Amino acid sequence: MPLRTFTDRQGVEWRVWSVTPEPNAALTLDEEFRAGWLCFERMDGGERRRLAFTDVPAAWEALPEERLDLLRRVALLSAPLVLDSAGDSVAHEPFEDEARARRSGPTSAVGGEGDVLM
């Protein structure tokens, strides 16, 4: 699962990742989000937005930052985040955080033996 970070035109940093809910969880979602969505989150945790996969272009993870920002601006604002007792944000949809935390695997391998995979 790709995780991208970008800066919007106001200089605010965001991260974006794809969310594909489990079939049983999808039944509790609005129909437009049952197949999945892109989740946009301010790096400071202040805002989260969703864009249904039906509105996401192919290879979104390779788009320039300006296009990602455009997608973010048309995405729907999610319900406000709740803070737990430690002051950390807690998503209303826990599988959004689970999807963000999943490793996407190596992105490249360069050289020979002993080189580190990124």
Tab-separated table of C-alpha atoms in Angstrom:
chain	number	residue	atom	x	y	z
A	1	MET	CA	0.000	0.000	0.000
A	2	PRO	CA	1.583	3.290	-1.083
A	3	LEU	CA	1.847	6.116	1.407
A	4	ARG	CA	2.657	9.528	-0.057
A	5	THR	CA	3.352	12.832	1.599
A	6	PHE	CA	2.936	16.174	-0.122
A	7	THR	CA	2.606	19.869	0.575
A	8	ASP	CA	-0.540	21.732	-0.502
A	9	ARG	CA	-0.512	25.180	-2.073
A	10	GLN	CA	-0.830	26.813	1.374
A	11	GLY	CA	2.285	25.001	2.597
A	12	VAL	CA	0.427	22.448	4.759
A	13	GLU	CA	1.892	18.942	4.794
A	14	TRP	CA	-0.424	15.995	4.086
A	15	ARG	CA	-0.123	12.248	3.762
A	16	VAL	CA	-2.336	10.125	1.541
A	17	TRP	CA	-2.885	6.377	1.375
A	18	SER	CA	-5.414	3.914	0.008
A	19	VAL	CA	-7.946	2.149	2.204
A	20	THR	CA	-9.703	-1.052	1.192
A	21	PRO	CA	-12.095	-2.210	3.907
A	22	GLU	CA	-12.688	-5.854	4.680
A	23	PRO	CA	-15.942	-7.140	3.138
A	24	ASN	CA	-17.761	-7.320	6.484
A	25	ALA	CA	-16.689	-3.763	7.407
A	26	ALA	CA	-17.668	-2.440	3.986
A	27	LEU	CA	-21.316	-3.176	4.697
A	28	THR	CA	-21.348	-0.478	7.388
A	29	LEU	CA	-20.066	2.215	4.985
A	30	ASP	CA	-21.868	4.529	2.597
A	31	GLU	CA	-22.175	2.814	-0.767
A	32	GLU	CA	-19.662	5.098	-2.519
A	33	PHE	CA	-16.896	4.026	-0.095
A	34	ARG	CA	-17.538	0.265	-0.008
A	35	ALA	CA	-14.901	-0.441	-2.683
A	36	GLY	CA	-12.363	1.737	-0.861
A	37	TRP	CA	-10.999	5.265	-0.886
A	38	LEU	CA	-7.964	7.482	-0.638
A	39	CYS	CA	-7.495	8.933	2.805
A	40	PHE	CA	-5.888	12.382	3.060
A	41	GLU	CA	-4.653	13.422	6.497
A	42	ARG	CA	-2.915	16.589	7.615
A	43	MET	CA	0.443	15.701	9.107
A	44	ASP	CA	-0.569	17.527	12.300
A	45	GLY	CA	-3.675	15.300	12.499
A	46	GLY	CA	-5.997	18.285	12.262
A	47	GLU	CA	-8.067	17.138	9.297
A	48	ARG	CA	-8.881	13.979	7.381
A	49	ARG	CA	-10.594	13.661	3.991
A	50	ARG	CA	-11.838	10.766	1.837
A	51	LEU	CA	-12.063	10.324	-1.905
A	52	ALA	CA	-13.917	7.251	-3.199
A	53	PHE	CA	-11.911	4.991	-5.538
A	54	THR	CA	-14.449	5.708	-8.290
A	55	ASP	CA	-13.052	9.287	-8.368
A	56	VAL	CA	-9.361	8.310	-8.129
A	57	PRO	CA	-7.227	8.186	-11.290
A	58	ALA	CA	-5.116	5.121	-12.030
A	59	ALA	CA	-1.561	5.315	-10.685
A	60	TRP	CA	-2.517	8.070	-8.220
A	61	GLU	CA	0.647	7.314	-6.243
A	62	ALA	CA	2.756	8.675	-9.135
A	63	LEU	CA	0.830	11.942	-9.588
A	64	PRO	CA	2.614	15.249	-9.053
A	65	GLU	CA	1.904	17.061	-5.777
A	66	GLU	CA	-0.337	19.614	-7.528
A	67	ARG	CA	-2.679	16.846	-8.712
A	68	LEU	CA	-2.697	15.191	-5.285
A	69	ASP	CA	-3.657	18.538	-3.785
A	70	LEU	CA	-6.494	18.882	-6.300
A	71	LEU	CA	-7.778	15.421	-5.342
A	72	ARG	CA	-7.541	16.388	-1.671
A	73	ARG	CA	-9.583	19.531	-2.261
A	74	VAL	CA	-12.442	17.590	-3.892
A	75	ALA	CA	-12.361	14.825	-1.253
A	76	LEU	CA	-15.071	14.794	1.402
A	77	LEU	CA	-14.209	16.017	4.871
A	78	SER	CA	-14.329	13.122	7.350
A	79	ALA	CA	-15.812	13.387	10.795
A	80	PRO	CA	-13.492	15.184	13.201
A	81	LEU	CA	-10.828	13.071	14.829
A	82	VAL	CA	-11.104	12.222	18.482
A	83	LEU	CA	-8.125	12.406	20.836
A	84	ASP	CA	-7.445	9.593	23.280
A	85	SER	CA	-6.170	10.154	26.835
A	86	ALA	CA	-2.570	10.350	25.546
A	87	GLY	CA	-3.489	13.107	23.091
A	88	ASP	CA	-3.136	10.865	20.021
A	89	SER	CA	-5.746	11.015	17.291
A	90	VAL	CA	-8.109	8.071	16.992
A	91	ALA	CA	-9.892	7.549	13.669
A	92	HIS	CA	-13.606	6.934	13.602
A	93	GLU	CA	-12.841	4.215	11.050
A	94	PRO	CA	-10.006	2.191	12.614
A	95	PHE	CA	-9.176	0.474	9.314
A	96	GLU	CA	-7.962	3.854	7.966
A	97	ASP	CA	-5.162	3.847	10.529
A	98	GLU	CA	-4.514	0.140	9.946
A	99	ALA	CA	-4.190	0.763	6.199
A	100	ARG	CA	-1.773	3.665	6.774
A	101	ALA	CA	0.388	1.545	9.087
A	102	ARG	CA	0.692	-1.410	6.664
A	103	ARG	CA	4.061	-1.700	5.001
A	104	SER	CA	4.034	-1.495	1.245
A	105	GLY	CA	7.186	-3.580	0.835
A	106	PRO	CA	10.482	-2.675	-0.775
A	107	THR	CA	10.339	0.173	-3.259
A	108	SER	CA	13.758	-0.466	-4.766
A	109	ALA	CA	16.852	-2.589	-4.457
A	110	VAL	CA	20.135	-1.231	-5.707
A	111	GLY	CA	23.517	-2.879	-6.011
A	112	GLY	CA	24.573	-6.238	-4.749
A	113	GLU	CA	24.771	-8.136	-1.524
A	114	GLY	CA	24.503	-6.145	1.679
A	115	ASP	CA	22.602	-3.226	0.165
A	116	VAL	CA	19.537	-2.119	2.044
A	117	LEU	CA	16.062	-2.338	0.571
A	118	MET	CA	14.005	0.844	0.933
